[in-house]
Short mmCIF file of C-alpha atoms in Angstrom, two decimals:
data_model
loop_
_atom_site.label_atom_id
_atom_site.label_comp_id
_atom_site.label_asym_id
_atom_site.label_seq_id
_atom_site.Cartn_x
_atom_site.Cartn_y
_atom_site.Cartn_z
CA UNK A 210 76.47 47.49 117.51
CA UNK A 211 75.48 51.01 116.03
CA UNK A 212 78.34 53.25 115.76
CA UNK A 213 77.36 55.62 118.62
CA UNK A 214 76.93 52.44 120.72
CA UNK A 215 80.96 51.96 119.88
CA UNK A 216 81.27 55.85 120.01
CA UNK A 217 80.40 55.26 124.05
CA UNK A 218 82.05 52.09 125.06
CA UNK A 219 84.51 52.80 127.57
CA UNK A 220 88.11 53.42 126.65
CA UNK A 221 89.16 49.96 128.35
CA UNK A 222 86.50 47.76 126.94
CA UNK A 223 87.23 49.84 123.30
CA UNK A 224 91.19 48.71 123.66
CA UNK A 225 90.36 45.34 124.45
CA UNK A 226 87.76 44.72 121.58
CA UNK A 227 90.04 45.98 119.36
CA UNK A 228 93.11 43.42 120.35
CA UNK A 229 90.97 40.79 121.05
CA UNK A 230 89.79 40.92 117.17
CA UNK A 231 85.99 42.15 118.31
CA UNK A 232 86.13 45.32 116.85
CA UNK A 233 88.72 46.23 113.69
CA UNK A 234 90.49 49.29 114.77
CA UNK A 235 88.90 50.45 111.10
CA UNK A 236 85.64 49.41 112.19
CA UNK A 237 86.18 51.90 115.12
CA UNK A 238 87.52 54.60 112.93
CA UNK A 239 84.84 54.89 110.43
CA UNK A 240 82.23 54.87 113.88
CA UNK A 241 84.15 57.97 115.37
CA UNK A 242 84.36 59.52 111.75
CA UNK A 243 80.64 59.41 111.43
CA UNK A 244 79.90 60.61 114.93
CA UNK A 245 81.89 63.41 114.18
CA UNK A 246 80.57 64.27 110.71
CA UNK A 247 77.26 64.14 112.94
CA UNK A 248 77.66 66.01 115.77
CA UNK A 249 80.66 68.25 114.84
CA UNK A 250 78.79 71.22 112.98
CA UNK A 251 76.86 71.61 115.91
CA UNK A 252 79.39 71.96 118.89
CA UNK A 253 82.44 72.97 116.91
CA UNK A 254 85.30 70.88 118.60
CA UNK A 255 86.84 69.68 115.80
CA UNK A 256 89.16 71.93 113.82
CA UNK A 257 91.06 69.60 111.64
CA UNK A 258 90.29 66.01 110.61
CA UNK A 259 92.69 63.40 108.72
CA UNK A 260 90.28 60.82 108.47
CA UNK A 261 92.23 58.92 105.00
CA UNK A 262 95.50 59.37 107.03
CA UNK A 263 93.13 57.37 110.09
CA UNK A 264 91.79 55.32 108.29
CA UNK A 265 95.18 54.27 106.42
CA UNK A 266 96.62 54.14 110.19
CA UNK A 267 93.79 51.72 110.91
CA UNK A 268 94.08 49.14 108.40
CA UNK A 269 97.52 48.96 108.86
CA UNK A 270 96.95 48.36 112.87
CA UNK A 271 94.88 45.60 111.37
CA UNK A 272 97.12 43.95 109.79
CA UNK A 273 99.52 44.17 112.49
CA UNK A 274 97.25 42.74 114.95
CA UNK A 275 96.27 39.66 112.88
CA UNK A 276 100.28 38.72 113.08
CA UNK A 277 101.10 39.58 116.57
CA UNK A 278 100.20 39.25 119.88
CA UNK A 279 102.16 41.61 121.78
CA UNK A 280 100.37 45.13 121.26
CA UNK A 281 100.55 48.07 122.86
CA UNK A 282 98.18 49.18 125.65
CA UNK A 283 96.04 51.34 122.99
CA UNK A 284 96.51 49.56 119.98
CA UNK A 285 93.97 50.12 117.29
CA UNK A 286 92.29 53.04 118.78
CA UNK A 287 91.18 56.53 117.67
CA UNK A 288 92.05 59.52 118.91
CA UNK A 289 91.92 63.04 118.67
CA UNK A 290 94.38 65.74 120.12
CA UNK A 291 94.83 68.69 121.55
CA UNK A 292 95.70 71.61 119.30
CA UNK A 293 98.46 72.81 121.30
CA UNK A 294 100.36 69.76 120.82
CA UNK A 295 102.87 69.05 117.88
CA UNK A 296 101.60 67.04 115.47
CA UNK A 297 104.29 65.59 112.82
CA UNK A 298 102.74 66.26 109.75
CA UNK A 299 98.89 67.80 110.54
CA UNK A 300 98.27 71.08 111.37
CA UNK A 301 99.08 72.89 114.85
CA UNK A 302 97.81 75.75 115.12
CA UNK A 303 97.39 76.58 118.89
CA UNK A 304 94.41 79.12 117.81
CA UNK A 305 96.66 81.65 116.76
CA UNK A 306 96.32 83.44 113.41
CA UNK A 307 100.16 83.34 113.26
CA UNK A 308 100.48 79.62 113.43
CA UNK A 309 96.89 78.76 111.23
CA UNK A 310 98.86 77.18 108.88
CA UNK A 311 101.48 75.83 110.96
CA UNK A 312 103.02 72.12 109.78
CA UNK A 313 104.84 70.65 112.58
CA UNK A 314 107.59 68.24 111.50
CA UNK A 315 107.91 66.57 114.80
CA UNK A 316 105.39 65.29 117.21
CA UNK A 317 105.62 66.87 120.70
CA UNK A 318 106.77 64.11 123.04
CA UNK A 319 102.87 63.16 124.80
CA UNK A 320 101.91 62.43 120.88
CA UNK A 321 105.07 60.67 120.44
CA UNK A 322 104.23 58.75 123.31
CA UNK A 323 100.80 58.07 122.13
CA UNK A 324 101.49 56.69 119.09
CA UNK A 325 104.11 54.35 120.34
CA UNK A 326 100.73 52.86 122.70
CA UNK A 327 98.88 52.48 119.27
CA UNK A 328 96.70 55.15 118.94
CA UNK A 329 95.26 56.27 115.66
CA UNK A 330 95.01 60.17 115.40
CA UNK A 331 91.89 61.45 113.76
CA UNK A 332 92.33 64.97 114.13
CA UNK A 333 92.84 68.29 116.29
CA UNK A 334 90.66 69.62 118.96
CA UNK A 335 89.91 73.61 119.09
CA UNK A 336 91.06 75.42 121.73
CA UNK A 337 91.32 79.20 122.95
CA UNK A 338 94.36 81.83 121.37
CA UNK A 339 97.54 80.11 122.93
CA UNK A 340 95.55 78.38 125.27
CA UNK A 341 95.10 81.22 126.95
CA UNK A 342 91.81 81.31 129.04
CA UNK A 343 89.17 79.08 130.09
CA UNK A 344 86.83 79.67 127.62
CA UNK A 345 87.51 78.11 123.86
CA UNK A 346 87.52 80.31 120.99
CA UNK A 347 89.95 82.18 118.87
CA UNK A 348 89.92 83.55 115.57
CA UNK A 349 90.95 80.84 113.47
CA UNK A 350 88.22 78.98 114.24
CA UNK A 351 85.76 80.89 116.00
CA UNK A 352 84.28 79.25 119.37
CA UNK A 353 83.44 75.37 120.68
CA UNK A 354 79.88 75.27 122.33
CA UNK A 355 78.93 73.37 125.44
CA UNK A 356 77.11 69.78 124.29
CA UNK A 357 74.41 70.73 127.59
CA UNK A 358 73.35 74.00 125.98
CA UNK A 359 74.90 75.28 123.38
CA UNK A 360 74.25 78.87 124.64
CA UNK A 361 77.27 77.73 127.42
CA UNK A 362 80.70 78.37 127.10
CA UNK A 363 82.78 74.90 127.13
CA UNK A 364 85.67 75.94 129.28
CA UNK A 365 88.96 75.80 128.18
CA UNK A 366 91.72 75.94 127.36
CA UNK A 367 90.75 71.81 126.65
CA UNK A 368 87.53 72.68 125.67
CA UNK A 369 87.54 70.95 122.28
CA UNK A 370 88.94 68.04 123.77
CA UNK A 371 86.27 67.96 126.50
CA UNK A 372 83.19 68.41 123.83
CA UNK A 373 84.68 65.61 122.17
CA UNK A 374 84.90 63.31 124.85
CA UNK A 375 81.51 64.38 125.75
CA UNK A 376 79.49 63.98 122.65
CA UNK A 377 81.01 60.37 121.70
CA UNK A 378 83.49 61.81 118.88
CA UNK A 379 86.80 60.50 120.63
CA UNK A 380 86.96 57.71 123.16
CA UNK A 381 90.27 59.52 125.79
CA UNK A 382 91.54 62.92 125.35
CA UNK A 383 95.21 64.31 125.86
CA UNK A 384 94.82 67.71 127.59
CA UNK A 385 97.10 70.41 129.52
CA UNK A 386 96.55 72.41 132.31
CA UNK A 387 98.12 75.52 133.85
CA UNK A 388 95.86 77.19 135.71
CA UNK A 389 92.44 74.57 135.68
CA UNK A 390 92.74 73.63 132.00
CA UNK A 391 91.89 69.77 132.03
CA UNK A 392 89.96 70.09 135.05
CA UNK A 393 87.65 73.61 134.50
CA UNK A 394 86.61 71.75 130.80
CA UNK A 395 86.01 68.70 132.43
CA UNK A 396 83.49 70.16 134.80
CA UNK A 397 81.69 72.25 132.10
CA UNK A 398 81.22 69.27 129.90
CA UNK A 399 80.64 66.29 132.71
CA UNK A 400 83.81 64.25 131.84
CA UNK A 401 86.93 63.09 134.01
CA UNK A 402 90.70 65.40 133.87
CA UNK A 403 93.29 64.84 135.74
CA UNK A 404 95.47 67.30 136.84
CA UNK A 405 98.73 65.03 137.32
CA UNK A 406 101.50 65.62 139.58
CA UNK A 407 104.46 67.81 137.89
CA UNK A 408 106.34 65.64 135.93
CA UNK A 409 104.39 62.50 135.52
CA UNK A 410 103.73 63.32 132.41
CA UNK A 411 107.03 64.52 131.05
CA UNK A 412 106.59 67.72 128.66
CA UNK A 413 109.48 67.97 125.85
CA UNK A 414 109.83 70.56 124.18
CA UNK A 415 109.40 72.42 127.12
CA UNK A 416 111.27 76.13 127.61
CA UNK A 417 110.50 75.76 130.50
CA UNK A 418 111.87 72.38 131.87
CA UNK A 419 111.80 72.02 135.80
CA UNK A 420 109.89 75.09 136.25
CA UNK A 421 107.02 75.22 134.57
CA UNK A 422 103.41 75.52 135.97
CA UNK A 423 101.89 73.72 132.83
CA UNK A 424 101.09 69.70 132.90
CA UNK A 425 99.82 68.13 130.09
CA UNK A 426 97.63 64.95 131.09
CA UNK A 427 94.55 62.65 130.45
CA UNK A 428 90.92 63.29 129.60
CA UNK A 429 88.11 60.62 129.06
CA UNK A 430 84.24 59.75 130.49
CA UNK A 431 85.48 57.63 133.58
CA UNK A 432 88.19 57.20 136.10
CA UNK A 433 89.34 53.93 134.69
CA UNK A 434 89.72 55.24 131.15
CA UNK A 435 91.49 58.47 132.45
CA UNK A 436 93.83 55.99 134.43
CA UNK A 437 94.24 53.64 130.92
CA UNK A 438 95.58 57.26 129.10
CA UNK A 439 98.00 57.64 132.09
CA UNK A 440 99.68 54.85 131.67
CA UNK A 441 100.33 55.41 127.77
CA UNK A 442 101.46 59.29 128.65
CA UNK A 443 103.32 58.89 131.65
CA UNK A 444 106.96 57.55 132.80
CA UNK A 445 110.58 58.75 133.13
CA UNK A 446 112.29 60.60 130.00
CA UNK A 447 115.27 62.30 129.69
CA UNK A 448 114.60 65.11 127.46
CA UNK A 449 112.05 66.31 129.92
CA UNK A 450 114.46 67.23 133.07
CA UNK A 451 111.44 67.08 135.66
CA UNK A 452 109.90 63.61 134.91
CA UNK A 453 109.35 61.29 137.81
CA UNK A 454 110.66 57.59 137.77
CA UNK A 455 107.80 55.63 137.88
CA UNK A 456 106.93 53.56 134.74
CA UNK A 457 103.49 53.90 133.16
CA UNK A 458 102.88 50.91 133.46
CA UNK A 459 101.56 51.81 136.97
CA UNK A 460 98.76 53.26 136.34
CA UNK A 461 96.45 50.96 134.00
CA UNK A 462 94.30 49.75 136.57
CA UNK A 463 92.85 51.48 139.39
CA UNK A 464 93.32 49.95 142.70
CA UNK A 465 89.92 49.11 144.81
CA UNK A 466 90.26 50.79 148.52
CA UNK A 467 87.99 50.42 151.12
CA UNK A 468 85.74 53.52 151.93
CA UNK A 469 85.73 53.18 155.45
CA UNK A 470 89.54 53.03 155.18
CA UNK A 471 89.88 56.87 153.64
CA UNK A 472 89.47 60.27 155.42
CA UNK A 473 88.66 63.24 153.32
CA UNK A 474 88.26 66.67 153.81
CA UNK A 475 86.42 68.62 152.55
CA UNK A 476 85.68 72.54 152.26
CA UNK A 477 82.72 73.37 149.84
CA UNK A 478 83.28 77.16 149.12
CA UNK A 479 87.35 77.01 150.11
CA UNK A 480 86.37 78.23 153.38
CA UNK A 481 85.04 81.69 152.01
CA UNK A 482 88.17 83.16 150.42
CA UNK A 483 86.65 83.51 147.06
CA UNK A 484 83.16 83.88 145.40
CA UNK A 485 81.40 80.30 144.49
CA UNK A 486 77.88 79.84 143.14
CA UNK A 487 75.30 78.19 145.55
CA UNK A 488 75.00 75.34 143.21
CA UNK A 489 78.27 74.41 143.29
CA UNK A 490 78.80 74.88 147.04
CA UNK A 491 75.75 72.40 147.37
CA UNK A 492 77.04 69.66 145.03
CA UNK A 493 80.15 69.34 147.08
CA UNK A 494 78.49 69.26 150.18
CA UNK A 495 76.24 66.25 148.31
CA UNK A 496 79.66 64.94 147.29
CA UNK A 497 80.26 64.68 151.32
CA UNK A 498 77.70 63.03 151.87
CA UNK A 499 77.57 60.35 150.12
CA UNK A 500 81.24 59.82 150.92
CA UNK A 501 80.50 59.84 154.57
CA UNK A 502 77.41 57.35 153.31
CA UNK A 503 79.85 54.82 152.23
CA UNK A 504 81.98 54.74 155.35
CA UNK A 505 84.11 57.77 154.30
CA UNK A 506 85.83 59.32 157.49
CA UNK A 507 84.77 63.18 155.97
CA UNK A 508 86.11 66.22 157.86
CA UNK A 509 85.27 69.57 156.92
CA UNK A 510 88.61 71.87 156.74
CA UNK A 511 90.84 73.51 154.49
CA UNK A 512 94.63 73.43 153.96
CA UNK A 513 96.37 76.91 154.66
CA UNK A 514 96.12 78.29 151.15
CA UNK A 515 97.78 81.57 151.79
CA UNK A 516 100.02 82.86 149.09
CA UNK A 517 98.68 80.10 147.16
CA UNK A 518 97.28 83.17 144.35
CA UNK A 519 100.06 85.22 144.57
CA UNK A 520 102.33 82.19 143.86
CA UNK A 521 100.13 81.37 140.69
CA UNK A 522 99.90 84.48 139.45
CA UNK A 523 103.80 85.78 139.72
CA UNK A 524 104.84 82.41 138.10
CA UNK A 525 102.35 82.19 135.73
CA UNK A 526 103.31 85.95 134.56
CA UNK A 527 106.94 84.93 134.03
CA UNK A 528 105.95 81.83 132.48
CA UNK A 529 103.63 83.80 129.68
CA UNK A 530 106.77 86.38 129.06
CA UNK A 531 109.47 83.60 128.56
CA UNK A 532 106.65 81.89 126.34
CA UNK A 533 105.03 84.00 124.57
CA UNK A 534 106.98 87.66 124.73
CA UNK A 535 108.76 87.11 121.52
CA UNK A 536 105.59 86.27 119.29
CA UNK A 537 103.97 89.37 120.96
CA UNK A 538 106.88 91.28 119.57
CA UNK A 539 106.92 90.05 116.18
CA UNK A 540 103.25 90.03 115.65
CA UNK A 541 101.82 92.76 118.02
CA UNK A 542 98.86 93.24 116.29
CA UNK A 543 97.96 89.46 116.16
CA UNK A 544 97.83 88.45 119.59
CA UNK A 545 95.00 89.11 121.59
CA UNK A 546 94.92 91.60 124.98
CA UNK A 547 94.97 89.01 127.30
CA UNK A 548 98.18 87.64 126.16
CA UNK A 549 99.94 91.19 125.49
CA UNK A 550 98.76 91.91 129.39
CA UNK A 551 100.08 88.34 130.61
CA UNK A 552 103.32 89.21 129.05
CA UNK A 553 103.71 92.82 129.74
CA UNK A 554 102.94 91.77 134.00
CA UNK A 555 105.54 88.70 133.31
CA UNK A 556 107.80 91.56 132.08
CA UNK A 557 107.36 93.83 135.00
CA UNK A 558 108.54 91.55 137.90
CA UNK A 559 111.56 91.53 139.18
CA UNK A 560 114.43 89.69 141.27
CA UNK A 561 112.46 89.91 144.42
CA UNK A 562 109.29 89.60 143.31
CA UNK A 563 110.55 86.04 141.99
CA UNK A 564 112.28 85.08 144.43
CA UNK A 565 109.59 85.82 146.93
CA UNK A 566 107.38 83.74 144.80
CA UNK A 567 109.64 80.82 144.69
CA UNK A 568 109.90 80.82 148.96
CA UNK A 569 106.60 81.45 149.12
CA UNK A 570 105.70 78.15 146.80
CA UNK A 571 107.85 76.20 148.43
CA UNK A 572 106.39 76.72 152.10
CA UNK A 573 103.01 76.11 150.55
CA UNK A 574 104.01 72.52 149.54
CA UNK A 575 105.51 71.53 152.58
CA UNK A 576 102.49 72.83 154.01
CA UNK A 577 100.06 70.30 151.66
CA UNK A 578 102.36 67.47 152.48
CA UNK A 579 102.49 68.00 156.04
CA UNK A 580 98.24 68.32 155.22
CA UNK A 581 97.67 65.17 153.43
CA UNK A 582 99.60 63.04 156.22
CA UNK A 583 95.93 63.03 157.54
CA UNK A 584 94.06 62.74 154.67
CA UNK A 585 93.81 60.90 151.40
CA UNK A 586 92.32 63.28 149.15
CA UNK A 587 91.05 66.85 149.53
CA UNK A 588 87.15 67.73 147.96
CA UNK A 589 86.45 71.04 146.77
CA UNK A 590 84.53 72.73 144.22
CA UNK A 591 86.39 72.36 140.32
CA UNK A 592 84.86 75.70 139.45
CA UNK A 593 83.35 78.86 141.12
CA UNK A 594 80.96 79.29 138.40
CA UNK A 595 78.27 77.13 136.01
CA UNK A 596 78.90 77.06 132.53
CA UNK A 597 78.87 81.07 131.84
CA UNK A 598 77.56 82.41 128.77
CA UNK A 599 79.52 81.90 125.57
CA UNK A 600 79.19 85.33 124.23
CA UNK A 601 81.22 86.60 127.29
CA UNK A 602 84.89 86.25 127.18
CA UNK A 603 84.83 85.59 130.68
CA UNK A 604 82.05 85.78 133.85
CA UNK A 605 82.27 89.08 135.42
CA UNK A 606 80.33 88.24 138.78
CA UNK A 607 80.00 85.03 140.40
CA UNK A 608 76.42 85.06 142.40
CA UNK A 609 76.01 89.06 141.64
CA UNK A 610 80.08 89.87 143.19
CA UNK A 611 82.03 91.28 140.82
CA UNK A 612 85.10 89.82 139.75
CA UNK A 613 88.16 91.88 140.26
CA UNK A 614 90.16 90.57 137.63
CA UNK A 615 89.98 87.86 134.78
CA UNK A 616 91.93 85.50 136.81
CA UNK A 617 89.49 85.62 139.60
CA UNK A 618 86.98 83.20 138.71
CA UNK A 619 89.22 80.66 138.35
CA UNK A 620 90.97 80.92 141.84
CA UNK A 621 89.36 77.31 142.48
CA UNK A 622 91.75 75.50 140.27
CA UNK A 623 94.99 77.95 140.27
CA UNK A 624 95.43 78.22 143.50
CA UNK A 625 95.69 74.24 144.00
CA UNK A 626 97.90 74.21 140.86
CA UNK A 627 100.17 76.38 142.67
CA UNK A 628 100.68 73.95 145.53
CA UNK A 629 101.81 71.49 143.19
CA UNK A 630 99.52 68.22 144.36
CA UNK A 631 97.58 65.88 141.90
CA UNK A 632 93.99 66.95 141.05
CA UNK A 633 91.14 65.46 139.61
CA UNK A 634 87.46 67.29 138.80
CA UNK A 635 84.89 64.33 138.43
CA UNK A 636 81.30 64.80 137.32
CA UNK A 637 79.29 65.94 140.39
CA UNK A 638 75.99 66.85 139.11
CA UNK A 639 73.59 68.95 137.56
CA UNK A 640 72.36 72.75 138.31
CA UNK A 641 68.93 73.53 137.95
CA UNK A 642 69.24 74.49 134.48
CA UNK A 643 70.41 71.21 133.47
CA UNK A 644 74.41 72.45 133.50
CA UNK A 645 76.86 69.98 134.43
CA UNK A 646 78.97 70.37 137.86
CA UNK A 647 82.37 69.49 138.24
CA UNK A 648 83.89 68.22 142.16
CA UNK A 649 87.75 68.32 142.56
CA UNK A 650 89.42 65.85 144.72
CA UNK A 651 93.49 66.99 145.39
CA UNK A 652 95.41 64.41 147.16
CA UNK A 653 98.98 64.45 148.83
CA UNK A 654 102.43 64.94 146.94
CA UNK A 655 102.55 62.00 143.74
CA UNK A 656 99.88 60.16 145.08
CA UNK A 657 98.13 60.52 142.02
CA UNK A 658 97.11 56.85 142.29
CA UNK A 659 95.50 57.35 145.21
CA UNK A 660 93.76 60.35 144.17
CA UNK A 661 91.99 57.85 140.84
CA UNK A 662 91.12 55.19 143.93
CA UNK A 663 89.22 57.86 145.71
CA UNK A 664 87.76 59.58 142.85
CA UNK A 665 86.77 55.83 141.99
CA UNK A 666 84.67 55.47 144.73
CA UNK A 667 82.82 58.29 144.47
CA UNK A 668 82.13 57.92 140.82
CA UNK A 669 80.79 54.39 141.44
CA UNK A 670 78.29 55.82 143.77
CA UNK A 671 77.27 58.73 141.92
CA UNK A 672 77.24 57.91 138.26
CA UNK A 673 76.76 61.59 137.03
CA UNK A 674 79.04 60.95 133.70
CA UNK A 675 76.29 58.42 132.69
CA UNK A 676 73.85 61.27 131.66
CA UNK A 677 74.66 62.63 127.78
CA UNK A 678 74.16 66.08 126.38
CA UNK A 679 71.23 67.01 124.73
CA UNK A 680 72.81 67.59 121.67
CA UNK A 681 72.77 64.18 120.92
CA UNK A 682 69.03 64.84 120.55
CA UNK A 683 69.03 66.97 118.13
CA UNK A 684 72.56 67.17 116.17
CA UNK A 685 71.34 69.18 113.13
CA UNK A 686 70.57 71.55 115.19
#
């Protein structure tokens, strides 16, 4: 096996070569070393790279393999992270000039929880200032291209991770996601994030505990290696005061379902409420199609979303200004616009406008439940947009309408964060120009194992992550 042949095995059949003795967990190192030493100058997702710590980390999962039997569910295998997450010993730098040379001396809890499944960390994945933004660059390390065309932005804020994923140099990435931030990547680059449901991934440090908008969870090429990283990141912990009780353990295998068992609804432009490009309307609608092919009871309707931006936007504002409004007034002139503005309109609320918020949120969910006692999943577009131009910061029209703000064009993914349900975006095609398209399936309160069964089925069907990014043509460039 060549090492991108091992670069591209799934996640599942990786973990199992590795304990089974088919594959050294150094043999699988050195392959994801060399694929990025390949591909990396070309797509920039890689920022920072311990590949003697890995390969140290390796031969010492060796060695504990050949002497036990009992290993972990991701024993032996490589990994890079996300570079918002603490990383005990290797830089963190979250793309801020404040923090490039930032040494963490703990692991944030997800990595903690990572290694204890056996992975091997091989580096840090680039991502935008603070993670602020869905489009990945900063000034530390400049900007991560999309593997389809380089001339495309990747998303963000996981849009190193994505890239990675994407061009073979990691086999599952960890991710987070506020406002679309696993899932907007995910489309851009034709890979799998999940969106969990708050708390099934516990978050520690977190300054914001119970209330925060921000999950971290699971990236990776397919629906059965996202659900294989679930089970390593998720379960009950008491430092993190929102974590649900189910075990982990849950979630390593995907259960089958019967199509003609589901009904899904679906609403391919979110019933007109917001600008999305014709392309993307007409892959969800194909998405419907060949659900309702398969036996798929497929009704075309929309939750009542109302208040769903406002929601987003007043509790994202706070959430920047508890975050983030001390660094912006040590370092004023280090932090870009975008985050002064987020702070400065977190800042400027007030009691009411908080409270008001907080009702309105909470109507929404019971709204969503009372919703998804009809149907299993929800399937709407991941993004409003195709992968935009990277020398923008952001798209400023989405099919020739202006975009009022910078939040916007990304109204597809915030305003389902802001109910608080499980979401998924799944590969769902290509535009004419040979950009990937992203589908998002939402399903009912914690049902997030129900949402990987029905995203399951339609990945089976469609097989749109099976198609690589011409970069891999041409790595040099």
């Amino acid at each position: 096996m060549t090492d991108p042949e091992l670069c591209f095995l799934p996640a599942t059949r990786l973990a199992a070569a590795i304990a089974d003795g088919e594959i050294s967990s150094r043999e699988a190192t050195e392959a994801f070393l060399a694929q990025i030493e390949r591909v990396n100058p070309r797509v920039n997702a890689v920022v920072t790279l311990v590949a003697e710590q890995a390969l140290d980390a390796a031969a010492r999962a060796d060695d504990h393999a050949a002497n036990n039997d009992d290993l972990p569910v991701l024993h032996g295998v490589p990994m890079l992270h996300k570079d918002v997450h603490d990383t005990a010993g290797i830089r963190t730098t979250q793309g801020s000039p404040i923090f490039a040379d930032h040494v963490p001396a703990t692991d944030d809890l997800v990595i903690e929880r990572l290694h204890a499944a056996g992975v091997i960390t091989l580096g840090k994945t680039n991502v935008p200032e603070f993670a602020a933004g869905s489009h990945t660059f900063n000034p530390v390390f400049g900007r991560t291209d999309n593997p389809y065309d380089t001339s495309r932005s990747a998303g963000g804020s996981s849009g190193g991770q994505t890239v990675a994923l994407a061009t073979g140099m990691t086999p599952l990435g960890d991710g987070t996601d506020l406002g679309g931030s696993l899932r907007n990547p995910a489309a851009f680059c034709n890979v799998v994030g999940l969106r969990p449901s708050p708390g099934r991934v516990p978050q520690a440090p977190d300054s914001f505990g119970q209330y925060t908008l921000t999950t971290s969870g699971p990236l990776a090429r397919s629906v059965d290696d996202v659900a294989l990283l679930l089970s390593a990141m998720a379960g009950p912990d008491l430092r993190a005061p929102a974590s649900l009780s189910d075990p982990g353990s849950r979630f390593r295998s995907v259960p089958e379902v019967d199509p003609r068992q589901l009904r899904v609804a679906v609403s391919a432009d979110f019933g007109g409420r917001f600008g999305v490009d014709p392309q993307i309307v007409g892959a969800v609608r194909q998405a419907a199609e060949t659900l309702a092919s398969l036996g798929v009871r497929v009704d075309e309707t929309l939750p009542d979303l109302r208040d769903a931006d406002e929601v987003f936007r007043t509790r994202r504002a706070w959430q920047f200004a508890s975050n983030l409004g001390r660094v912006v007034d040590r370092h004023p002139e280090r932090v870009k616009k975008s985050v002064h503005d987020n702070v400065a309109a977190g800042r400027a609320l007030t009691v009411t406008d908080l409270t008001r918020a907080m009702v309105r949120g909470e109507r929404l969910y019971q709204r969503m439940r009372e919703f998804f006692t009809g149907y299993d999943a929800l399937l709407v577009p991941t993004t409003q947009v195709l992968p935009f131009d990277a020398e923008l910061e952001y798209p400023t029209e989405i099919a020739g309408k202006p975009m009022a703000n910078y939040l916007e064009w990304m109204r597809s993914c915030s305003d389902i964060t802001a109910t608080g349900m499980p979401a998924l975006s799944l590969p769902g095609g290509f535009s004419t120009e040979g950009w990937p398209i992203g589908v998002q399936l939402v399903a009912g309160p914690r049902a997030d194992l129900r949402l990987l069964s029905v995203a399951k089925v339609l990945e089976q069907a469609t097989r749109y992550a099976d198609r690589r990014p011409g970069v891999l043509d041409d790595p040099a460039g």
